[in-house]
Amino acid sequence: MLQLFLQLVKKDLLIFFADKKAMIITLAVPIGIASFLGSVMGGASDGKLPNKVTVMVSDQDGSATTKAMIQKLRESNTVSVKEGAAQIAEEKVKSGDVAVAIILPRGFGASSSAAMQGGEAPSLPVISDPSKSVEAQVAKGAIMQSVTSVLVKNIYGRAEVLPFKIEEKTQTNTDTAKWSGSAHAFAGMGIQALFFGALEAAMLMMRDRRNGIWSRLRASPVSRWTLLFARLTGSAILSTLTYCIVFASGMAIFGFRINGSIVGFGLIALTLGAMVAATGLFIAALGKTEQQSRGLSILVILSMLLLGGAWFPAFLMPSWIQPVSYLTPVRWAVDGVDAMTWRGEGLAQAIPAAGVLAAFALVLTLVAGARFRWEPEAK
Amino acid sequence: MLTVTGLTKRYGEIKAVDGLSFEVPKGICFGLLGPNGAGKTTTISMIAGTVDPDGGDVTLDGVSVAQRSAEAKQRIGYVPQELAIYEDLSAIANLHFFGALYGLFGADCDRAIDRVLEVVGLADRAREPVKRFSGGMKRRLNIAVGLLHDPELMIFDEPTVGVDPQTRNAIFETLTALREQGKTLIYTTHYMEEVERLCQEVAIMDHGRIVAQGDLRTLKNSDSKVKEVSVYLHGAIDLPSETAIPGVLNWNAEDTLLRFEMEDLGVSLAAALTFLCHNGAAIISVRTAEASLEQIFLQATGKSLRD
């Protein structure tokens, strides 16, 4: 029985490795997309934003106070400062070239200093691009800190002007582990590659059915569950292997590491592979024509990837989507891989994700097995 | 012996196979004929165990395909109409895979593979990927897969569709050799000459039922079947085209040759010839021919298109 099972699984591996070009494309595409996204999202974070927000400053006052404010702003690690005339600053914001512009009006240095001692507060025009509200908030925070800092120093003569210091500390299981956009990109894009690989495997199974291969298999003395389970195992092995190669490539390119349990990562990769393979079997079992199944499956897969946080971190999504996303296996897989990589969690934290993925795999396999159509359309 | 009893299969409202019963004795080639949609493929799929019947049973020497599936299937070789092989794999890898399904491993499998590759003439191309094969070679490999475990009963579903004359001939030689080895063959096809050349017994199906069955000679000589008669004359006969010749189904005259068909030679031929003589025909000779299988087929199933 084992010999038969191994022969059945070996056939799927031989078919995968027989087409070298397709195999390379299967691996290269997710690595390419994840590398691009990883570059955009940033590598291992040191607490700074990957890109500073550009702020255009127009100093109409030209006083020592406003010059000190601009200098202080330049020292910020969240914004980069460009100076120019007010009209140019407004044009730059209007055209979307910069997110925020501030205009320090004539007499602002003196009037703002006077306001600290009871005088009337002057206006500080801040012009922002409505499509870049996040950048605008970051810039406004930096401007507020710089202006206040200089004014307080002018009055009290102290270099450190705020009555407290923020001490930033990231909370993970290891001292060295930090949020890694590239690790997240490879986790997500690897999962995406597996799903699209499963879709292609489903299409292949449907072509095999059309070509009478499943009829021929059914005509053999081997039970249907043995045939299906062998197919599932072959697909799961290939999916797990693909995921590990894609992830290892990311580690080599971007330098992120599995800071948590390697066994836990392996467990999640294995159950992820099984779940994705079961998805392929499920599509092949229920689909009638390749065209119909492909269209519908792409819609479902893309929705799951989006909701599950494969494209961008789930915490960026609206709060009402958060609980919904846990209904998709993708969310569990992404969170599980994140936990084993940059969060540095142990094996125990891999168990829930692996359990949910295994449960998805089991349910999909049982439904697929019960509904699998072995014959082409009746003649 | 293969015994089919009350076999029934429905697809929704359509009864694809309707209470079919027949027997196929050991060691013969049994032709299953029928127009498109007659239920041939569904029938052989149920015999091969790839489709579950809604009713009835198929037994092979008393072993039920439904109840003792693995045992029965081990004795059946199935060659589907489609090229059910993996194109990315070599011929030998395909055969190793399908051999494993029938419990063939190691040296036993290697021997079986050598044997079938020799039979279908693919021994020298065994290690090439199947996708490089011609259509005929793929068709032969498709047959080789079915032969691999040396089954007692082989089922061929239109194995010569879309092949060139050389490949068709090669397939025929293979099937003839199998028949001579004492294998039982079930053969479906649209080509009547193939059935006439290969099969000893024939069943003609239509609308899920058998409408004619028997050995070829009996079917052709059956009194109820159409016979073709050629009458050679000394000079042309002048008969109006609407003339009804007694016992004749239809007739046509070309110069000194008069051809007609009739259902019962014994009863009607004498009357027809007498009628011709009375109408001025000088008969030189009369030749009768048995009905072709195609005529029998069309008589049994009608001439209306089925697609």
XYZ file of C-alpha atoms in Angstrom:
686
model
C 0.000 0.000 0.000
C 2.796 2.376 0.940
C 4.645 1.485 -2.262
C 1.528 2.311 -4.273
C 0.976 5.559 -2.390
C 4.579 6.655 -2.941
C 4.308 5.845 -6.645
C 1.132 7.950 -6.893
C 2.802 10.891 -5.147
C 5.996 10.481 -7.187
C 4.006 10.902 -10.389
C 2.859 14.404 -9.356
C 6.396 15.410 -8.400
C 7.744 14.087 -11.721
C 5.157 16.098 -13.651
C 6.064 19.264 -11.715
C 9.794 18.848 -12.271
C 9.392 17.739 -15.911
C 8.528 21.261 -17.079
C 11.580 23.243 -15.976
C 10.403 26.554 -17.429
C 7.059 26.378 -15.646
C 8.838 25.430 -12.433
C 11.176 28.436 -12.654
C 8.272 30.773 -13.387
C 6.347 29.337 -10.427
C 9.211 30.301 -8.133
C 10.458 33.481 -9.843
C 7.114 35.311 -10.029
C 6.359 35.379 -6.285
C 10.006 36.172 -5.479
C 9.909 39.090 -7.947
C 6.612 40.511 -6.683
C 7.557 40.048 -3.029
C 10.936 41.691 -3.631
C 9.229 44.707 -5.161
C 6.692 44.937 -2.341
C 9.405 44.291 0.230
C 11.406 47.211 -1.154
C 8.366 49.484 -1.060
C 7.316 48.429 2.435
C 10.875 48.613 3.724
C 13.252 46.091 5.129
C 13.886 45.404 8.779
C 12.669 48.530 10.582
C 14.781 50.475 13.071
C 11.793 52.493 14.189
C 12.058 55.151 11.532
C 9.611 55.601 8.723
C 10.916 54.085 5.515
C 10.587 57.473 3.783
C 10.489 60.936 5.367
C 7.531 63.221 4.645
C 8.587 66.237 2.593
C 7.514 69.585 4.063
C 7.814 72.798 2.093
C 8.608 75.829 4.288
C 8.266 79.455 3.281
C 10.015 81.739 5.796
C 8.544 85.209 5.239
C 9.794 86.393 8.633
C 13.471 85.544 8.284
C 14.065 86.094 12.011
C 16.527 84.153 14.158
C 13.535 82.464 15.842
C 11.972 81.181 12.614
C 15.402 80.123 11.302
C 15.895 78.119 14.524
C 12.435 76.566 14.054
C 13.350 75.467 10.519
C 16.655 74.090 11.728
C 14.866 72.141 14.459
C 12.443 70.787 11.872
C 15.383 69.641 9.725
C 16.618 67.583 12.681
C 13.351 65.638 12.811
C 13.587 62.015 11.701
C 10.072 62.076 10.252
C 10.216 64.975 7.798
C 12.585 66.406 5.249
C 12.478 70.149 4.714
C 12.543 72.150 1.516
C 12.439 75.943 1.548
C 10.810 78.149 -1.071
C 8.475 81.079 -1.707
C 4.904 80.822 -0.407
C 3.443 80.797 -3.918
C 5.720 77.918 -4.994
C 4.904 76.017 -1.788
C 1.176 76.312 -2.480
C 1.667 75.169 -6.087
C 3.706 72.147 -4.940
C 0.940 71.042 -2.557
C -1.732 71.659 -5.200
C 0.120 69.532 -7.750
C 0.640 66.749 -5.185
C 4.447 67.037 -5.208
C 4.587 67.636 -1.452
C 2.088 66.663 1.242
C 2.389 69.719 3.452
C 3.592 73.318 3.269
C 3.912 75.821 6.122
C 4.216 79.557 5.818
C 5.982 81.414 8.628
C 4.432 84.891 8.206
C 6.283 88.146 8.672
C 6.704 88.854 12.430
C 5.894 85.241 13.415
C 9.066 84.839 15.502
C 8.340 87.846 17.673
C 4.578 87.422 17.927
C 4.788 83.718 18.811
C 7.372 84.444 21.494
C 5.085 87.153 22.876
C 2.156 84.753 22.859
C 4.104 82.454 25.203
C 3.976 85.273 27.755
C 0.324 86.129 27.420
C 0.168 87.917 24.071
C -2.168 87.087 21.222
C -1.257 83.884 19.354
C -0.362 84.476 15.725
C -1.657 82.261 12.890
C 0.583 79.604 11.376
C -0.775 78.667 7.908
C -0.379 74.963 7.189
C -1.415 73.858 3.688
C -1.927 70.137 3.100
C -2.890 67.799 0.302
C -6.254 66.168 1.222
C -5.198 62.888 -0.388
C -2.194 62.614 1.956
C -3.794 62.942 5.348
C -1.439 60.485 7.073
C 1.657 62.374 5.882
C -0.017 65.651 6.861
C -0.578 64.402 10.409
C 3.053 63.292 10.669
C 4.265 66.668 9.366
C 1.977 68.660 11.667
C 3.297 66.743 14.663
C 6.891 67.505 13.685
C 6.094 71.189 13.073
C 4.340 71.499 16.433
C 7.276 69.935 18.250
C 9.870 72.094 16.492
C 8.049 75.404 16.947
C 7.230 74.736 20.622
C 10.748 73.548 21.305
C 12.349 76.723 19.945
C 9.893 79.048 21.729
C 10.349 77.325 25.094
C 14.096 77.421 24.695
C 13.952 81.137 23.904
C 12.059 81.793 27.141
C 13.673 79.342 29.547
C 17.070 79.044 27.883
C 17.130 75.244 28.152
C 18.344 72.934 25.441
C 15.949 70.109 26.408
C 12.655 71.853 26.379
C 10.007 69.155 26.919
C 9.274 68.002 30.481
C 9.541 64.336 29.418
C 11.279 62.102 26.874
C 9.577 59.340 24.925
C 11.507 56.111 25.219
C 10.521 53.823 22.328
C 10.696 50.071 22.753
C 9.235 47.413 20.450
C 7.704 44.415 22.177
C 8.754 41.081 20.623
C 10.179 37.860 21.952
C 13.725 38.659 20.979
C 15.829 41.742 21.539
C 16.855 41.949 17.920
C 13.499 41.248 16.225
C 11.814 44.225 14.583
C 8.877 44.703 12.225
C 10.006 43.719 8.770
C 7.986 44.844 5.785
C 9.960 42.574 3.495
C 9.333 39.507 5.701
C 5.638 40.322 5.643
C 5.731 40.815 1.853
C 7.344 37.409 1.325
C 4.909 35.773 3.748
C 1.941 37.246 1.864
C 3.202 36.883 -1.685
C 4.338 33.344 -0.998
C 0.786 32.481 0.074
C -0.580 34.209 -3.022
C 1.744 32.130 -5.216
C 0.543 28.935 -3.545
C -3.100 29.790 -4.129
C -2.539 30.545 -7.793
C -0.458 27.384 -8.054
C -3.378 25.473 -6.529
C -5.719 27.070 -9.049
C -3.495 25.867 -11.891
C -3.350 22.413 -10.315
C -7.155 22.405 -10.204
C -7.320 23.373 -13.875
C -4.885 20.544 -14.640
C -7.081 18.090 -12.733
C -10.096 19.272 -14.714
C -8.161 18.832 -17.976
C -7.149 15.363 -16.791
C -10.815 14.612 -16.185
C -11.703 15.848 -19.669
C -8.909 13.645 -21.059
C -10.304 10.580 -19.326
C -7.394 10.170 -16.909
C -9.597 10.226 -13.824
C -11.884 7.637 -15.483
C -8.873 5.446 -16.071
C -7.758 5.909 -12.453
C -11.235 5.021 -11.253
C -11.173 1.911 -13.440
C -8.197 0.660 -11.438
C -8.622 -1.420 -8.260
C -7.374 1.478 -6.094
C -9.935 3.175 -3.830
C -11.058 6.689 -4.633
C -9.863 8.044 -1.294
C -6.376 6.611 -1.871
C -6.225 8.300 -5.276
C -7.451 11.631 -3.931
C -5.280 11.552 -0.816
C -2.200 10.772 -2.917
C -3.041 13.704 -5.199
C -3.487 15.917 -2.146
C -0.173 14.783 -0.670
C 1.738 15.442 -3.896
C 0.256 18.934 -4.174
C 0.889 19.657 -0.490
C 4.548 18.656 -0.793
C 5.004 20.889 -3.834
C 3.209 23.799 -2.154
C 5.280 23.504 1.017
C 8.480 23.246 -0.990
C 7.541 26.277 -3.092
C 6.741 28.333 -0.007
C 9.993 27.441 1.707
C 12.039 28.288 -1.414
C 10.242 31.624 -1.883
C 10.734 32.499 1.787
C 14.386 31.421 1.792
C 14.969 33.635 -1.245
C 13.506 36.563 0.679
C 15.811 35.833 3.590
C 18.794 35.810 1.247
C 17.788 39.026 -0.551
C 16.523 41.135 2.363
C 18.346 39.560 5.277
C 15.277 38.939 7.469
C 15.343 35.833 9.632
C 13.087 33.308 11.305
C 13.578 34.751 14.769
C 11.092 32.387 16.368
C 10.676 28.632 16.150
C 11.965 27.061 12.950
C 9.893 23.960 13.731
C 6.865 26.220 14.160
C 7.566 27.852 10.800
C 7.868 24.394 9.226
C 4.582 23.316 10.818
C 2.777 26.366 9.474
C 4.338 25.921 6.017
C 3.261 22.273 6.004
C -0.342 22.921 7.057
C -0.477 25.897 4.699
C 0.656 23.603 1.875
C -2.017 21.052 2.808
C -4.724 23.717 3.023
C -3.786 25.170 -0.374
C -3.609 21.684 -1.947
C -7.057 20.920 -0.522
C -8.323 24.186 -2.024
C -7.121 23.001 -5.432
C -8.851 19.661 -4.963
C -12.016 21.461 -3.851
C -12.053 23.661 -6.977
C -11.469 20.644 -9.235
C -14.168 18.656 -7.466
C -16.897 21.259 -7.703
C -15.972 22.970 -10.964
C -17.810 22.030 -14.131
C -15.832 23.932 -16.735
C -12.345 25.376 -16.501
C -13.452 28.852 -17.579
C -16.207 29.106 -14.961
C -14.052 27.712 -12.192
C -11.079 29.901 -13.001
C -13.105 33.132 -12.941
C -14.928 32.344 -9.718
C -11.834 30.990 -7.995
C -9.752 34.065 -8.835
C -12.434 36.260 -7.257
C -12.520 34.158 -4.084
C -8.725 33.862 -3.843
C -8.121 37.585 -4.342
C -10.774 38.409 -1.723
C -9.164 36.036 0.762
C -5.700 37.459 0.089
C -6.971 41.006 0.520
C -8.971 40.289 3.672
C -6.328 38.030 5.134
C -3.575 40.641 5.009
C -1.409 38.987 2.365
C -0.987 42.187 0.377
C -0.623 44.645 3.256
C -0.725 44.229 7.011
C -4.174 43.516 8.406
C -3.831 46.317 10.982
C -4.155 48.843 8.150
C -7.649 47.600 7.378
C -10.800 49.097 8.921
C -11.700 47.718 12.345
C -14.919 46.045 11.135
C -12.920 43.888 8.721
C -10.579 42.614 11.431
C -12.895 39.882 12.800
C -14.033 38.976 9.270
C -10.458 38.410 8.189
C -10.110 35.608 10.746
C -12.663 33.634 8.720
C -10.090 33.271 5.961
C -7.221 30.801 6.241
C -4.931 33.479 4.802
C -5.136 35.622 7.943
C -4.100 32.666 10.109
C -1.265 31.797 7.784
C 0.070 35.362 7.550
C -0.190 35.909 11.306
C 1.427 32.528 11.923
C 4.377 33.260 9.661
C 4.746 36.777 11.087
C 4.779 35.227 14.571
C 7.533 32.791 13.655
C 9.619 35.394 11.812
C 9.934 38.980 12.974
C 7.864 38.553 16.136
C 10.139 35.732 17.244
C 7.415 33.592 18.845
C 7.890 29.986 19.948
C 6.395 26.703 18.732
C 3.383 27.035 21.055
C 2.280 30.155 19.185
C 2.418 28.258 15.868
C -0.064 25.628 17.041
C -3.303 27.691 16.739
C -2.476 28.876 13.217
C -1.369 25.408 12.131
C -4.478 23.898 13.724
C -6.838 26.239 11.900
C -5.021 25.659 8.588
C -5.187 21.891 9.113
C -8.908 22.153 9.910
C -9.507 24.100 6.686
C -7.526 21.431 4.801
C -9.561 18.616 6.346
C -12.962 20.162 5.643
C -12.056 21.103 2.059
C -10.690 17.586 1.431
C -13.782 15.869 2.810
C -16.131 18.020 0.728
C -13.948 17.540 -2.357
C -13.796 13.791 -1.825
C -17.544 13.507 -1.429
C -18.312 15.656 -4.462
C -15.462 14.699 -6.789
C -16.616 14.011 -10.349
C -14.478 11.330 -11.959
C -16.085 11.286 -15.361
C -16.167 13.931 -18.075
C -19.624 15.264 -18.927
C -21.939 12.395 -19.915
C -21.900 11.534 -23.612
C -18.037 -14.678 -18.929
C -19.275 -11.119 -18.596
C -22.895 -10.807 -17.571
C -24.784 -7.529 -17.672
C -28.172 -7.613 -15.956
C -30.758 -4.833 -15.963
C -28.156 -2.106 -16.117
C -29.674 1.356 -15.733
C -28.218 4.865 -15.567
C -29.998 8.208 -15.452
C -28.557 11.704 -15.917
C -31.314 13.934 -14.595
C -34.375 13.302 -16.721
C -32.428 11.424 -19.384
C -32.256 7.648 -19.162
C -28.827 7.033 -20.712
C -28.996 3.268 -20.203
C -32.347 1.585 -19.760
C -32.375 -1.876 -18.214
C -29.650 -3.313 -20.410
C -28.931 -7.057 -20.281
C -26.526 -9.124 -22.330
C -23.747 -11.666 -21.994
C -20.304 -11.763 -23.503
C -18.815 -15.273 -23.682
C -15.166 -15.736 -22.794
C -12.620 -15.339 -25.577
C -14.685 -13.451 -28.141
C -14.649 -9.908 -29.452
C -17.982 -8.257 -28.753
C -18.853 -5.169 -30.787
C -21.047 -2.530 -29.209
C -22.517 -0.265 -31.869
C -24.872 2.660 -31.703
C -25.405 6.203 -32.903
C -24.136 9.166 -30.864
C -25.929 9.352 -27.537
C -27.093 5.727 -27.688
C -25.491 5.006 -24.292
C -22.456 2.993 -25.408
C -19.859 4.930 -23.412
C -22.063 4.992 -20.316
C -22.528 1.228 -20.642
C -18.844 0.427 -20.928
C -18.061 2.941 -18.159
C -20.355 0.971 -15.867
C -18.760 -2.304 -16.966
C -15.312 -0.836 -16.253
C -16.526 0.455 -12.887
C -15.867 4.124 -13.576
C -19.559 5.040 -13.370
C -21.878 3.720 -10.677
C -25.093 2.293 -12.123
C -28.460 3.385 -10.749
C -29.681 -0.169 -11.120
C -28.638 -3.598 -12.307
C -25.305 -5.319 -12.042
C -22.230 -6.314 -13.993
C -20.438 -9.541 -13.110
C -17.268 -11.065 -14.446
C -17.316 -14.823 -13.852
C -19.712 -14.171 -11.004
C -17.643 -11.370 -9.431
C -19.727 -8.204 -9.157
C -18.012 -5.013 -10.346
C -20.061 -3.006 -7.849
C -19.724 -5.260 -4.812
C -16.251 -6.749 -5.239
C -14.882 -3.785 -7.074
C -11.138 -4.224 -6.560
C -11.218 -7.934 -7.455
C -13.257 -7.369 -10.602
C -11.301 -4.312 -11.724
C -8.025 -6.191 -11.412
C -9.295 -8.458 -14.225
C -10.469 -5.660 -16.508
C -8.356 -3.497 -18.817
C -9.942 -0.214 -19.857
C -8.841 1.851 -22.846
C -10.880 5.064 -22.880
C -11.662 6.985 -26.026
C -9.592 9.935 -24.797
C -5.795 9.799 -24.624
C -5.725 9.172 -20.888
C -1.972 9.439 -20.398
C 0.333 12.063 -18.872
C 1.956 14.002 -21.694
C 4.723 15.497 -19.551
C 5.986 12.066 -18.548
C 7.825 9.523 -20.671
C 6.064 6.412 -21.918
C 7.938 4.324 -19.387
C 7.056 6.657 -16.495
C 3.396 6.505 -17.522
C 3.523 2.725 -17.564
C 5.278 2.566 -14.182
C 2.556 4.762 -12.720
C -0.393 2.873 -14.190
C 1.303 -0.447 -13.433
C 1.491 0.508 -9.759
C -2.282 0.966 -9.727
C -2.589 -2.732 -10.562
C 0.040 -3.854 -8.063
C 2.933 -4.074 -10.511
C 6.248 -2.999 -9.008
C 9.934 -3.648 -9.540
C 11.015 -6.438 -11.896
C 7.408 -7.582 -12.492
C 6.485 -4.130 -13.666
C 9.622 -3.845 -15.828
C 8.806 -7.143 -17.537
C 5.203 -6.119 -18.131
C 6.354 -2.784 -19.544
C 8.809 -4.461 -21.936
C 6.062 -6.803 -23.081
C 3.446 -4.133 -23.837
C 5.929 -1.734 -25.436
C 6.889 -4.548 -27.768
C 3.231 -5.273 -28.528
C 2.445 -1.656 -29.462
C 5.806 -1.015 -31.135
C 7.053 1.743 -28.854
C 10.072 0.012 -27.294
C 12.579 2.340 -28.949
C 10.745 5.530 -27.848
C 10.007 4.469 -24.287
C 12.073 7.139 -22.565
C 10.833 10.123 -24.566
C 8.219 12.483 -23.148
C 4.819 11.566 -24.540
C 4.217 15.147 -25.691
C 6.781 14.507 -28.449
C 4.822 11.502 -29.743
C 2.601 11.586 -32.829
C -1.151 11.096 -32.380
C -0.860 7.473 -33.445
C 1.925 6.746 -30.987
C -0.093 8.278 -28.161
C -3.057 6.131 -29.171
C -0.853 3.018 -29.060
C 0.511 3.977 -25.647
C -3.080 4.504 -24.502
C -3.730 0.885 -25.444
C -0.476 -0.310 -23.851
C -1.596 1.104 -20.494
C -4.757 -1.008 -20.676
C -2.779 -4.158 -21.513
C -0.140 -3.729 -18.831
C -1.640 -5.920 -16.106
C -2.594 -8.644 -18.603
C -6.362 -8.471 -17.983
C -8.861 -11.142 -18.991
C -11.401 -8.655 -20.281
C -10.394 -5.610 -22.300
C -12.713 -2.730 -23.040
C -11.907 -0.453 -25.966
C -13.895 2.721 -26.440
C -13.409 3.819 -30.056
C -9.639 3.232 -30.067
C -9.144 4.146 -33.727
C -10.698 7.626 -33.685
C -8.536 10.116 -35.554
C -5.648 7.817 -36.489
C -3.986 7.294 -39.858
C -4.499 4.033 -41.793
C -1.124 2.630 -40.705
C -1.852 3.198 -37.032
C -5.354 1.812 -37.436
C -3.907 -1.290 -39.022
C -1.326 -1.612 -36.226
C -4.066 -1.310 -33.610
C -6.089 -3.926 -35.440
C -3.197 -6.328 -35.509
C -2.765 -5.837 -31.770
C -6.449 -6.495 -31.110
C -6.476 -9.518 -33.400
C -3.472 -10.927 -31.552
C -5.242 -10.367 -28.225
C -8.325 -12.151 -29.505
C -6.187 -15.054 -30.676
C -4.615 -15.207 -27.210
C -8.080 -15.878 -25.847
C -8.753 -12.467 -24.316
C -12.310 -11.244 -24.178
C -12.711 -7.891 -25.918
C -15.518 -5.361 -25.835
C -15.190 -2.916 -28.668
C -17.182 0.218 -29.428
C -16.803 2.054 -32.696
C -18.608 3.896 -35.453
C -16.681 2.040 -38.128
C -18.750 -0.919 -39.331
C -15.896 -2.484 -41.257
C -13.872 -2.664 -38.035
C -16.633 -4.623 -36.336
C -17.028 -6.896 -39.344
C -13.294 -7.544 -39.365
C -12.806 -8.052 -35.648
C -15.986 -9.009 -33.814
C -17.815 -12.292 -33.610
C -20.807 -10.890 -31.752
C -22.493 -7.539 -32.042
C -25.048 -5.563 -30.073
C -26.598 -2.458 -31.567
C -27.758 0.086 -29.002
C -30.148 2.973 -29.347
C -31.786 5.154 -26.701
C -30.071 3.162 -23.953
C -31.400 -0.211 -25.113
C -30.184 -3.032 -27.317
C -32.181 -3.040 -30.553
C -30.346 -5.880 -32.310
C -27.946 -8.500 -31.039
C -26.305 -11.706 -32.148
C -23.340 -13.130 -33.971
C -22.531 -11.346 -37.194
C -23.577 -14.143 -39.558
C -26.941 -14.607 -37.900
C -27.606 -10.893 -37.969
C -26.737 -10.641 -41.634
C -28.693 -13.737 -42.671
C -31.682 -12.979 -40.576
C -34.831 -13.247 -42.717
C -36.019 -9.967 -41.431
C -33.019 -8.130 -42.759
C -32.767 -6.327 -46.070
C -31.112 -8.113 -48.961
C -29.754 -6.450 -52.053
C -30.567 -8.019 -55.446
C -28.875 -7.241 -58.784
C -30.653 -8.386 -61.965
C -28.609 -8.373 -65.215
C -30.773 -7.985 -68.332
C -30.438 -8.565 -72.052
C -31.220 -4.996 -73.070
C -32.630 -2.124 -71.060
C -36.022 -2.406 -69.416
C -38.623 0.306 -69.853
C -40.391 0.609 -66.519
C -41.991 3.854 -65.278
C -40.185 5.023 -62.115
C -43.368 4.865 -60.038
C -43.868 1.167 -60.813
C -44.306 -0.958 -57.697
C -42.496 -4.277 -58.054
C -43.994 -6.876 -55.682
C -41.917 -7.355 -52.504
C -39.348 -4.732 -53.495
C -38.500 -1.910 -51.091
C -36.904 0.396 -53.668
C -35.359 -0.075 -57.076
C -33.296 1.675 -59.720
C -32.326 0.741 -63.269
C -29.122 1.704 -65.047
C -28.916 0.487 -68.647
C -29.053 -3.310 -68.407
C -28.672 -3.543 -64.629
C -31.628 -3.398 -62.257
C -30.940 -3.152 -58.528
C -33.434 -3.468 -55.694
C -33.684 -4.293 -51.999
C -36.169 -6.653 -50.390
C -36.744 -7.927 -46.899
C -37.508 -11.579 -47.584
C -35.874 -13.243 -50.534
C -37.589 -16.598 -49.995
C -41.057 -15.130 -50.179
C -40.668 -12.205 -52.561
C -37.875 -12.854 -55.057
C -39.814 -15.245 -57.302
C -42.769 -12.863 -57.469
C -40.523 -9.920 -58.305
C -38.721 -11.772 -61.101
C -42.033 -13.029 -62.535
C -43.313 -9.437 -62.529
C -40.217 -8.268 -64.425
C -40.539 -11.041 -67.021
C -44.183 -10.108 -67.605
C -43.070 -6.530 -68.183
C -40.617 -7.423 -70.935
C -37.395 -8.041 -69.046
C -35.019 -10.640 -70.501
C -33.113 -11.822 -67.461
C -29.523 -13.049 -67.942
C -28.533 -13.533 -64.299
C -29.550 -12.667 -60.744
C -27.135 -11.976 -57.889
C -28.098 -11.513 -54.261
C -25.939 -10.018 -51.541
C -26.344 -10.251 -47.773
C -27.080 -7.025 -45.980
C -24.099 -5.027 -44.879
C -23.705 -4.261 -41.195
C -24.313 -0.631 -42.020
C -27.686 -1.521 -43.543
C -28.549 -3.549 -40.468
C -27.421 -0.671 -38.266
C -29.519 1.881 -40.139
C -32.515 -0.413 -40.180
C -32.234 -0.938 -36.428
C -31.590 2.658 -35.442
C -33.240 4.666 -38.231
C -31.713 7.272 -40.488
C -32.479 10.442 -38.541
C -29.490 12.486 -37.420
C -28.662 12.267 -33.713
C -26.337 15.225 -33.121
